[in-house]
XYZ file of C-alpha atoms in Angstrom:
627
model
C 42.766 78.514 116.648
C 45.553 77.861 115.054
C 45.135 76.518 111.407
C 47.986 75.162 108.710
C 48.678 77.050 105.247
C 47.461 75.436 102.170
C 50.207 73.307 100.378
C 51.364 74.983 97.284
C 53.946 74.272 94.962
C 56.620 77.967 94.665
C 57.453 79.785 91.714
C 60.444 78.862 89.366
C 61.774 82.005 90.713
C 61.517 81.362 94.507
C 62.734 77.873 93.876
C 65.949 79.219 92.013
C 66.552 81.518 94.805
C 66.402 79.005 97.419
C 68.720 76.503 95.665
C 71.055 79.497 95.084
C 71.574 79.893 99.190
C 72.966 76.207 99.060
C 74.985 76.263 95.857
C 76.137 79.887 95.819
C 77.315 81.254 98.867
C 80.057 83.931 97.595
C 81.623 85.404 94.330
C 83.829 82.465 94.555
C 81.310 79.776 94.536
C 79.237 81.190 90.999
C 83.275 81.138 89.449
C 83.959 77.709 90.879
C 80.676 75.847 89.704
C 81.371 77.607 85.925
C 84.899 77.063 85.981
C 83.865 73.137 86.611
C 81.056 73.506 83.603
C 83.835 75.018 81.186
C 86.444 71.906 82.204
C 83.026 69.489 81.577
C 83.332 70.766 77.863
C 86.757 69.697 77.349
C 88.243 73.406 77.283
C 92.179 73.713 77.383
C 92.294 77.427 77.505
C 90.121 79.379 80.463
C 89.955 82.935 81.553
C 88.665 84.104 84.375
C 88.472 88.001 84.535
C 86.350 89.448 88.573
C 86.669 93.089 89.958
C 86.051 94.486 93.703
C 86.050 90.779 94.606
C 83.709 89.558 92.364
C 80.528 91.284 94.001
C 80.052 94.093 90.490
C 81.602 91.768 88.055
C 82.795 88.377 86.881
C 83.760 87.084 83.601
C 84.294 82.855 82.908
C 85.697 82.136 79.075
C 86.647 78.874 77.587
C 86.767 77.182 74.510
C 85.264 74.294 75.036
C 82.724 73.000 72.636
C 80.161 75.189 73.078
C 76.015 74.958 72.933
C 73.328 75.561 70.303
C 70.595 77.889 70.750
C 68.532 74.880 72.266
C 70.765 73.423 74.853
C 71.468 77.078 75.929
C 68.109 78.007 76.620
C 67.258 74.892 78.313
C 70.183 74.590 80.280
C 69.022 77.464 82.525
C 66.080 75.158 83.611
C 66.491 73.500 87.193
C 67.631 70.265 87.166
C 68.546 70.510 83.309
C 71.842 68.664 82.993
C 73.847 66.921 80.134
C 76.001 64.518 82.879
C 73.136 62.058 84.208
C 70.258 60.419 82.607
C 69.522 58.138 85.593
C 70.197 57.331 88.908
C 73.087 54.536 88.249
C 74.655 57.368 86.408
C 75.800 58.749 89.718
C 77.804 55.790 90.323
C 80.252 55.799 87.053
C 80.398 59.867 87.446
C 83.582 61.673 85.949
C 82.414 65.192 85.345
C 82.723 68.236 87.589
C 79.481 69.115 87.635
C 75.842 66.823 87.495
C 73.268 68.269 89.136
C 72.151 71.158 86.804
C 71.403 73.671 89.494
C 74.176 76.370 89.262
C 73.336 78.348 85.847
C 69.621 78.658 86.857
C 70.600 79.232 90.443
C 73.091 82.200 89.618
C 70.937 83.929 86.945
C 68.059 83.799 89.734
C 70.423 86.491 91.885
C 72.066 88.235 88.983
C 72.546 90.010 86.181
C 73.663 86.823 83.858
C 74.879 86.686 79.923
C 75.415 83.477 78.031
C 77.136 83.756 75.183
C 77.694 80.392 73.188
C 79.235 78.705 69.990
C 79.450 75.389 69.011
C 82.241 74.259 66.430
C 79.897 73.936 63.386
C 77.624 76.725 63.871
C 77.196 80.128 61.453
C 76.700 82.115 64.544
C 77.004 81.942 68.499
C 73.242 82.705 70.891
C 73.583 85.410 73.573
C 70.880 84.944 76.499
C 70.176 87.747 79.023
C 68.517 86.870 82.277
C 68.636 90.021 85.065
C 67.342 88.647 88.415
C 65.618 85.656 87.148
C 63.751 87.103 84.167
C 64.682 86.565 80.665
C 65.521 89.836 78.649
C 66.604 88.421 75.691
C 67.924 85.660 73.424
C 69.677 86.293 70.433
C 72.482 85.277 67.816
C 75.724 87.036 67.813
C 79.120 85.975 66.807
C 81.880 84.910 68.532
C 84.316 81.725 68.813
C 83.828 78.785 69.676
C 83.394 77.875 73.204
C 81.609 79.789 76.002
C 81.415 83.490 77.462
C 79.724 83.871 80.589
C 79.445 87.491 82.267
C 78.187 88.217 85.958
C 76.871 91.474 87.518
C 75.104 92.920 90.229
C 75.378 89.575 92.323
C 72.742 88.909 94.863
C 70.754 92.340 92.917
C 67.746 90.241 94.174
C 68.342 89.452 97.508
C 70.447 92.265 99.205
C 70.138 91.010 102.465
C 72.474 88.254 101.169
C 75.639 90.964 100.341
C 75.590 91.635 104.038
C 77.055 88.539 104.542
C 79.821 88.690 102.225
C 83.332 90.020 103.773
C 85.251 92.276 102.616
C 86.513 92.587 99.054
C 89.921 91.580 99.496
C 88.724 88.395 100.845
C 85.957 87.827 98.687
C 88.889 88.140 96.277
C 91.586 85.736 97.901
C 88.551 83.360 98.035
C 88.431 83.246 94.368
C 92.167 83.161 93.908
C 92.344 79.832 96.273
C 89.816 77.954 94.470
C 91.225 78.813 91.006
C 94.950 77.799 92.180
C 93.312 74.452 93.519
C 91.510 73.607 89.389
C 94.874 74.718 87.979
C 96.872 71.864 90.317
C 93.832 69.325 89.467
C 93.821 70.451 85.438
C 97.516 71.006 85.108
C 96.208 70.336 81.257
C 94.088 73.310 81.109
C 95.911 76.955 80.654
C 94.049 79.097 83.140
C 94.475 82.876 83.592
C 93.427 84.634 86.261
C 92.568 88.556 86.085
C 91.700 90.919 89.189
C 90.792 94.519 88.184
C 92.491 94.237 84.526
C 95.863 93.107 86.074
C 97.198 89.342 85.989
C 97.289 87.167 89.112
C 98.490 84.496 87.887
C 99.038 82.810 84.143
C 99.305 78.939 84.168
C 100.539 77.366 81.142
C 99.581 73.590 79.918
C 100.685 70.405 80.341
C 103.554 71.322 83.152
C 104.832 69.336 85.489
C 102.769 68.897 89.129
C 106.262 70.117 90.688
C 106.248 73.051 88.367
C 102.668 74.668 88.436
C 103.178 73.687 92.679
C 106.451 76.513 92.390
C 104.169 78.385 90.184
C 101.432 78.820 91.935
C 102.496 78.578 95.561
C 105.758 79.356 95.507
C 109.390 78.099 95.028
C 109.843 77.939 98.573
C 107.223 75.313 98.941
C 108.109 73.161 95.575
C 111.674 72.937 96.646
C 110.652 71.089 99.936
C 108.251 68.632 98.827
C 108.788 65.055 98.073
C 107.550 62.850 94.977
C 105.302 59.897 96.054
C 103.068 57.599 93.523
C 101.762 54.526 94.730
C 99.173 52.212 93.152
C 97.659 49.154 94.924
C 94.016 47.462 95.488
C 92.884 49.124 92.982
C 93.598 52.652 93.542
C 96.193 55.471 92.802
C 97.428 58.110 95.107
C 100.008 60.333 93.375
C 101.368 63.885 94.192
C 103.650 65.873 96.251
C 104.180 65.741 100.139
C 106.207 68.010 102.609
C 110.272 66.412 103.578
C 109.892 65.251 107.338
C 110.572 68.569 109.635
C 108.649 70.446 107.497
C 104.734 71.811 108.854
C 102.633 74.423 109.234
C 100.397 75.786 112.460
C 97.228 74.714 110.371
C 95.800 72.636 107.977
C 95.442 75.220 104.988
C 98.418 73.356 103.268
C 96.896 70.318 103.281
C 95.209 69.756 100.118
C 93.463 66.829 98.392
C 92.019 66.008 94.886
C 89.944 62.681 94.357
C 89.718 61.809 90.999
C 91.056 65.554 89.882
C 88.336 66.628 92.224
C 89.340 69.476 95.058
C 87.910 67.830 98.083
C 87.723 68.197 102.161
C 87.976 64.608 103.324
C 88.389 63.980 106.934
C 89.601 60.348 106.023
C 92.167 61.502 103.933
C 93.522 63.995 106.378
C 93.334 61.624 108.875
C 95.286 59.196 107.304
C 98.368 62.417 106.806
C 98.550 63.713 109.529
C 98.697 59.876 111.324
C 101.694 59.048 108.654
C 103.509 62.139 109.841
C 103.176 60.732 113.924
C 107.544 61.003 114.901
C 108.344 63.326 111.552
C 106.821 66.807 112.594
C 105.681 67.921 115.806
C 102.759 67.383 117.994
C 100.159 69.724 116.992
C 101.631 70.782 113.526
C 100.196 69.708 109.820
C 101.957 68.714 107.019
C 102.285 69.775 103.667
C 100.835 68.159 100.902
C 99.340 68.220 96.800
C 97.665 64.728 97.152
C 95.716 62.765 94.320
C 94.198 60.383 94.810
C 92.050 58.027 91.856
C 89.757 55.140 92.108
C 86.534 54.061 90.112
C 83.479 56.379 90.638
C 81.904 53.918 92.369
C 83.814 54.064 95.752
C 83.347 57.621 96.093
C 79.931 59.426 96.864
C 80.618 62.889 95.877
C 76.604 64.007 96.080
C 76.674 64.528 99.889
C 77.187 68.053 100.138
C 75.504 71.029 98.020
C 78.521 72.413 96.953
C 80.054 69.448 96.050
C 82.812 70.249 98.593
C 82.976 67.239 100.590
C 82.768 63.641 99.563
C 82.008 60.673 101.392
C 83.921 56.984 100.673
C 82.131 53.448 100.062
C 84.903 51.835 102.179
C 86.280 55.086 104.337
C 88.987 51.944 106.483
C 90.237 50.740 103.203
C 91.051 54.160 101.601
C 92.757 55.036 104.994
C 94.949 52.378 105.179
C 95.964 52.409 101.873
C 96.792 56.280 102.338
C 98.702 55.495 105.147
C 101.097 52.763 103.544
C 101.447 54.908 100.885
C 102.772 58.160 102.491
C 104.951 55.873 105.454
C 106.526 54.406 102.374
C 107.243 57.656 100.650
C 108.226 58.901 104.117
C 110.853 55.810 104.759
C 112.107 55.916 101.144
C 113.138 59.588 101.630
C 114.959 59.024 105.215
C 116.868 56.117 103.431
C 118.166 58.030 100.828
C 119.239 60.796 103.291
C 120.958 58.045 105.393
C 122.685 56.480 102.513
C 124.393 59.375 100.962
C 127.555 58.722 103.214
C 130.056 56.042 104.358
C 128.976 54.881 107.514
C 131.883 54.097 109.603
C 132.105 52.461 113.081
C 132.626 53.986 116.107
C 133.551 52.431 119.759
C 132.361 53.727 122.511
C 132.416 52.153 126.196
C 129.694 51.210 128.074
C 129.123 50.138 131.852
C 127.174 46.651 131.328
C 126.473 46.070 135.352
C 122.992 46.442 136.162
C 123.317 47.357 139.834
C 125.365 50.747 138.582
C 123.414 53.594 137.212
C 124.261 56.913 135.698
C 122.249 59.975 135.751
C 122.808 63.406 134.760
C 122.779 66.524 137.074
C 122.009 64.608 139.788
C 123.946 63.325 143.123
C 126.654 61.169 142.954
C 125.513 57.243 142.532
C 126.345 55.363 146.117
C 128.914 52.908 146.144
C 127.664 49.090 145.257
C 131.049 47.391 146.592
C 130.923 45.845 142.515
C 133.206 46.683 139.993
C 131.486 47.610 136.807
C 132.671 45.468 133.829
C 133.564 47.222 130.981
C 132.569 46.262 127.608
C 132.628 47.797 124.156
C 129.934 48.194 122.069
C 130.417 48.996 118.476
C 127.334 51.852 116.818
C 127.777 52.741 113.376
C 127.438 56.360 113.482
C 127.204 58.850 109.927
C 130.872 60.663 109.630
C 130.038 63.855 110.521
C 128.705 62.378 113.619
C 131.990 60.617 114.406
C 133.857 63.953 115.135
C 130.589 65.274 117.388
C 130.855 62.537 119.666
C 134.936 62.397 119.672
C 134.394 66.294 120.999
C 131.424 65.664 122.991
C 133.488 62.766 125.232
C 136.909 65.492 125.778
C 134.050 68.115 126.405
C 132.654 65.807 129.240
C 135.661 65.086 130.879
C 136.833 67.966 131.428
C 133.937 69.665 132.767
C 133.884 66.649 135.480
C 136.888 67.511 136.305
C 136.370 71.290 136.820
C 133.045 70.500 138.463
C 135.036 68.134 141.443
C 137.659 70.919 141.446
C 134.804 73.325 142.087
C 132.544 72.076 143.899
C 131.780 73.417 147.326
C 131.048 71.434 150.192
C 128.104 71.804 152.799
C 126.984 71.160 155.790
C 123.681 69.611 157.061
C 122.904 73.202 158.878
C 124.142 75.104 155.977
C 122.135 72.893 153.444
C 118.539 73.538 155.169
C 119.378 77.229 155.102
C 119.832 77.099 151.463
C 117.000 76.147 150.822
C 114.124 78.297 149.589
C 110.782 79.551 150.846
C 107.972 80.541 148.611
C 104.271 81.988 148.693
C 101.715 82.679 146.940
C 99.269 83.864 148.838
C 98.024 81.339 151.515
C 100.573 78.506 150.048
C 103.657 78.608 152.023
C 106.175 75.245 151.674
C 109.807 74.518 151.913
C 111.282 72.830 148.884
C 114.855 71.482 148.636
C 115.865 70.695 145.452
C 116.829 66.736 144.178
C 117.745 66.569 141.077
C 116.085 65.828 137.896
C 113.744 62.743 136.933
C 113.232 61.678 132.956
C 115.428 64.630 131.950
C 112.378 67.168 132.033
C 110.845 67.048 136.116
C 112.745 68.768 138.591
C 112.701 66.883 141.842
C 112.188 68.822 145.532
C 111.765 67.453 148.890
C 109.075 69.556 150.657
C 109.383 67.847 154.413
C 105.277 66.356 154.183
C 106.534 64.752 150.821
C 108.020 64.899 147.335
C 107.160 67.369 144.343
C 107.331 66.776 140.375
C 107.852 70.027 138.478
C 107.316 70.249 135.127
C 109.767 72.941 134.658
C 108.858 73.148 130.504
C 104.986 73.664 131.935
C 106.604 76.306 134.389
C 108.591 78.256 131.728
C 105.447 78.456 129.359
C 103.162 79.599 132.611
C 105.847 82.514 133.038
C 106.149 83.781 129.363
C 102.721 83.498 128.819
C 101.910 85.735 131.845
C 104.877 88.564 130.929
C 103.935 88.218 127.517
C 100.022 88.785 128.479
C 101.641 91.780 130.569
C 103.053 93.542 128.021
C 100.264 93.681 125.700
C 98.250 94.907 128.184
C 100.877 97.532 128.631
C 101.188 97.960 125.424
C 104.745 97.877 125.388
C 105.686 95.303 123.208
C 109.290 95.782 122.533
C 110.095 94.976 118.888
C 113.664 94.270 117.780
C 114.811 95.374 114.034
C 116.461 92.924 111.624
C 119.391 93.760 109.836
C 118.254 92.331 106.567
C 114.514 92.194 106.134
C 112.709 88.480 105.485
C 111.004 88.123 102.571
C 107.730 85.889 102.948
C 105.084 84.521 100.401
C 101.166 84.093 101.848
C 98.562 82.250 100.221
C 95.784 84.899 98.790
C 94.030 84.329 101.776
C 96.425 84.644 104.534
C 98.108 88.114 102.572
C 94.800 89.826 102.965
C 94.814 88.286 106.435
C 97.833 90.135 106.910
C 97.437 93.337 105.106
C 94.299 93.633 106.864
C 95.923 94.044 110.350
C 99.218 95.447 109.658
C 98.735 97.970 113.014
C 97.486 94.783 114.914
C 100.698 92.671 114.526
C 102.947 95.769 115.166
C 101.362 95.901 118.340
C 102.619 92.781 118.865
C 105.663 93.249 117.962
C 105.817 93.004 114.424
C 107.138 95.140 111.628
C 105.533 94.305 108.726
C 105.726 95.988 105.289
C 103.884 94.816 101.728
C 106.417 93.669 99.287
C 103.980 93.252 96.351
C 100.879 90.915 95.788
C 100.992 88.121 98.672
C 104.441 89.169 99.345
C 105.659 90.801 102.644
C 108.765 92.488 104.723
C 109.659 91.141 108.031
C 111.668 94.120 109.036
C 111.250 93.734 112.620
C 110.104 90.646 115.644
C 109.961 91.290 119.381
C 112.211 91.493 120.994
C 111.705 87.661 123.159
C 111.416 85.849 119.873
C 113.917 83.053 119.361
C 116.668 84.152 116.332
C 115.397 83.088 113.362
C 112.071 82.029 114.276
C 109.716 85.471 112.632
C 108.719 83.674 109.736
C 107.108 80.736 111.190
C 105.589 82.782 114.035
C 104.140 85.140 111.739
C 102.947 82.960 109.568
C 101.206 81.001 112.657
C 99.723 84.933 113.428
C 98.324 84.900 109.891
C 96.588 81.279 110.150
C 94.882 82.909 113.912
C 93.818 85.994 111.944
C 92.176 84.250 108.269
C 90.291 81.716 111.208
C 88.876 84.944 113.467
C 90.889 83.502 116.313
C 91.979 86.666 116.867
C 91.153 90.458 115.316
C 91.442 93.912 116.632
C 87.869 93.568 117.451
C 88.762 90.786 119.829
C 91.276 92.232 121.660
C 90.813 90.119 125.033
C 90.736 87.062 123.122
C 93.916 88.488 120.806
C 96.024 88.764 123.287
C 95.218 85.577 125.444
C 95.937 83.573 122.060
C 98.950 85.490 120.843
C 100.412 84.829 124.651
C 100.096 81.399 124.467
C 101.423 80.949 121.003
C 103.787 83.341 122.018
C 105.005 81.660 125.063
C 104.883 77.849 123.086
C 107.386 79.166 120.512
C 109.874 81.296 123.207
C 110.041 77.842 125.157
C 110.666 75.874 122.033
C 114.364 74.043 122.365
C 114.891 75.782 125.551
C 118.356 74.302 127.355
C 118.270 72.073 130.160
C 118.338 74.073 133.347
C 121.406 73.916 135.839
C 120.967 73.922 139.666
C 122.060 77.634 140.164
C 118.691 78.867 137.847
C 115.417 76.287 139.622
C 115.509 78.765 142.352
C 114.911 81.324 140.057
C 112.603 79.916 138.097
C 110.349 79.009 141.133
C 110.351 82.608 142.420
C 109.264 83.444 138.661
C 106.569 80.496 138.847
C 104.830 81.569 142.278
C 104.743 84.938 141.019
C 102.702 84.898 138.101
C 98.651 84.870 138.650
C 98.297 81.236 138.458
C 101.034 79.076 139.146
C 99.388 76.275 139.500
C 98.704 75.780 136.143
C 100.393 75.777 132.631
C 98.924 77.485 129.556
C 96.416 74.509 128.334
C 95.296 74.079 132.398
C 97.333 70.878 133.101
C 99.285 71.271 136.694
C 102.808 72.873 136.096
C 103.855 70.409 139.628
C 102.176 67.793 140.925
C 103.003 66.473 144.966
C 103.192 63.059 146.161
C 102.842 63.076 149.788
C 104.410 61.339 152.902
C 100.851 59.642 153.358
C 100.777 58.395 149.698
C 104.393 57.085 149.919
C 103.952 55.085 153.141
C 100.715 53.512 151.624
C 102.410 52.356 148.472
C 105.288 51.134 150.969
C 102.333 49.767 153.076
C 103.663 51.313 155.699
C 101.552 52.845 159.029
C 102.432 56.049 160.454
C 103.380 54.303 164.357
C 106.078 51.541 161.917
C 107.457 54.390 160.324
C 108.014 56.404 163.796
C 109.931 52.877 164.786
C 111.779 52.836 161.819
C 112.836 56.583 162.344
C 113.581 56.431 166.054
């Protein structure tokens, strides 16, 4: 018979350990929630010092303003906090940190040293806690401010390093999170040490624009735009990517409430939605946004690691982060518009409505009207002016070679032209139209009419030769003549350095060019001219999600193909007559041409039956009308 354990309350020790799986997760999490404790005591100068990614040691200085002996000793209590008295507290909250959880919680799972001064003390206290037991607690001098030192994490609960990844990423982990307090506390200097050598040294009181080129790069700061708008009470200020300008994920897209570094699916929401027309479909922006309202609004106690934060009125702060980056958005396309003379430019136009016009497709039968002429005046840009001038002598001229060249058929000889294909059972006759919406190629099949998505068709047969090949394994790769330089996030370069051999089996040549710097000294060979950075750096967001890995190779190569085959088929020319055939026999004989690379039909077929029902027509009236 089964019977239910006695109720007891767990030891201080058990408890700690516990609330150290929800607030400490990695190396990076124990530096983030001290990092946040050291900007609670007003420091302007922080170090942060880790080695072998954290996991043997990790060293948090400020000068803040320090503890006495007293607040030190109790502050590794649970729940011991200087931030929040009461409950109500929690809704005029400004500090980093509140709940009083992470110092106990990391000196439950480590080897932990507190070393503290307060301005008008003699001497600073050093406390020494190894695994949740207290070795000692002393005086000892030092300035003021605050020395914390970390070892042997997770000493007490080895199963836990099992989890951890490898130390490269354990260390681009850390390196992410401190670049995200230096953009929030551009006020606080902050340096950054891996294994006694600098990552990164970030200097006070700088510009956003400046610490964005300083930390992430030049080649990010230079294409970002300035936006700062303040309405119904709230702020949101930073830096956003130019129109055209996007990455394959959202690791780019970054967002501070009230200095805080936050995930907020309303906020991201409301970006990408502003973006809808300036990027494309499927691509994320950039963006450093800040965003500030009263404490109030914001709930940021809904998740233990503070990460995510939840909004009183989640409708209002979307809408408002809409108007605000559309407005930004508009503000830079007007400028860009307005920075020539804009001069006027006629060009004709048939006005009769009976008349149409449409490209690569037979010539319009005669209506027995005469098309008035009228002229319409567009203001174009200048530069434009000359485009279209060239564009018109470009188009008459090929009319005229194409009526000088074009061959004449007869009925007989036009049914012969036309193709048969198969693939396996499916056997049909198509005669090619012409095209409909400038993207569906149009073919009369005898039992009815067929749509072909020819951009669906040309990713279905890349995919599949691309899918080939790394099968094969015989990716060819093509070399550049000058190598591209490229700057990863900490993240994505370990990403990368990780699977060097993996992406030059895909084509890639790939060489380290110093710390999240790289070579692009070869592409394959398909790749569009010009496109290996963006590709690659697409590659790198697959491999820092797990999409793909050497260890996946089956799933590797499936998502490499259809990246692979989305970015050959990017801006792809309009196909002429002479290449459809091609491009069917192509089509019909990959493994499934029925389909395009997300499953959605590459043609779909109206037939005869359909046609005379929306004509609602029977089959016996139609045999009248024919005969």
């Amino acid at each position: 018979l089964f019977t239910m354990p006695r109720v007891q309350v767990l030891p201080d020790h058990v408890a700690n350990q516990i609330a150290a799986g929800e607030v400490i997760e990695r190396p990076a999490s124990v530096i983030k929630e001290l990092v946040e404790n050291s900007i609670d005591a007003g420091a302007t100068k922080l170090e942060v010092e880790f080695k072998k990614g954290g996991t043997t040691y990790m060293r948090i200085e400020d000068n803040g303003c320090g503890m006495s002996k007293e607040d030190a000793l109790l502050s590794l209590e649970r729940h011991a906090t200087s931030k929040i008295r009461e409950a109500d507290d929690l809704n005029s909250l400004m500090s980093m940190g509140f709940r009083g959880e992470a110092l106990p919680s990391i000196a439950s799972v480590s080897r932990f040293q507190l070393q503290t001064k307060e301005a008008d003390a003699e001497s600073g206290t050093e406390i020494l806690v190894d695994g949740g037991k207290m070795v000692h607690a002393k005086d000892c001098g030092m300035p003021q401010g605050a020395r914390i030192t970390i070892s042997k994490l997770f000493n007490t609960v080895p199963v836990r390093r099992k989890f951890l990844k490898s130390m490269a990423t354990e260390a681009a982990h850390i390196v992410h999170n401190m670049r995200l307090y230096a953009l929030a506390h551009p006020h606080v200097a902050i340096t950054l040490i891996d294994n006694g050598r600098v990552i990164f040294q970030s200097h006070a009181r700088e510009q956003l624009a400046d610490r964005v080129g300083e930390i992430f790069g030049k080649s990010i700061a230079n294409n970002l735009l300035p936006i700062d708008v303040e309405d119904e009470g709230m702020r949101l200020w930073g830096l956003i990517g130019k129109p055209g300008q996007s990455r394959s994920s959202r690791h780019e897209m970054l967002m501070f409430v009230n200095n805080r570094p936050v995930e907020s699916r309303t906020m991201g929401y409301a970006l990408v939605e502003s973006y809808y027309g300036h990027i494309p479909k499927g691509r994320y922006p950039i963006a450093f946004l800040f965003l500030e309202l009263k404490p109030h609004l914001v709930d940021v106690n809904v998740h233990p690691a503070k990460r995510e934060i939840r909004f009183r009125n989640e409708a209002k702060v979307r809408g408002f982060a809409v108007r605000a980056i559309l407005a930004a958005l508009r503000d830079a396309l007007g400028e860009t518009a307005a920075a020539a003379p804009v001069p006027v430019v006629e060009i004709e136009r048939e006005v009769e409505a009976p008349v149409v016009e449409v490209e690569n497709s037979a010539p319009a039968r005669a209506t027995g009207k005469t098309a008035a002429r009228s002229v319409v005046k567009v203001e174009l840009p200048a530069a434009s002016k000359k485009v279209v001038e060239q564009k018109r002598g470009f188009a008459a001229e090929k009319r005229e070679t194409e009526r000088k060249e074009e061959p004449s058929f007869s009925r007989e000889e036009k049914e012969d032209k036309s193709s048969i294909y198969r693939e396996n059972k499916f056997e049909q006759n198509w005669n090619y139209l012409g095209w409909a919406q400038r993207e569906f190629a149009i073919f009369d099949t005898g039992s009815g009419v067929v749509l072909l998505n020819v951009k669906a068709a040309q990713q279905r047969i890349w995919y599949e030769r691309l899918i080939r090949s790394y099968e094969d394994r015989s990716v060819e790769s093509q070399k550049l003549l000058l190598a591209v330089p490229v700057e990863f996030d900490p993240i994505a370069a370990v990403a990368v350095s990780e699977n060097i051999d993996f992406l030059e089996a895909h084509g890639f040549e790939v060489s380290p060019f110093g710390r999240n710097f790289f070579r692009i000294e070869g592409v394959p060979s398909w790749l569009p001219d010009g496109d290996g950075e963006s590709y690659l750096r697409e590659l790198a967001d697959l491999l820092r999600e797990g999409s793909v890995s050497e260890k996946k190779r089956s799933l590797a190569k499936e998502a490499i193909a259809k990246h692979g085959a989305e970015k050959a088929t990017c801006g792809m020319k309009e196909l002429s007559e002479g290449e459809i055939d091609p491009l069917l026999d192509q089509l019909f004989a990959c493994r499934n041409p029925l389909a395009d690379i997300e499953g959605r039909p590459t043609y779909i077929e109206l037939p005869r039956s359909e046609i005379d029902r929306r004509f609602q027509r029977n089959g016996r009236k139609r045999a009248q009308e024919l005969f």
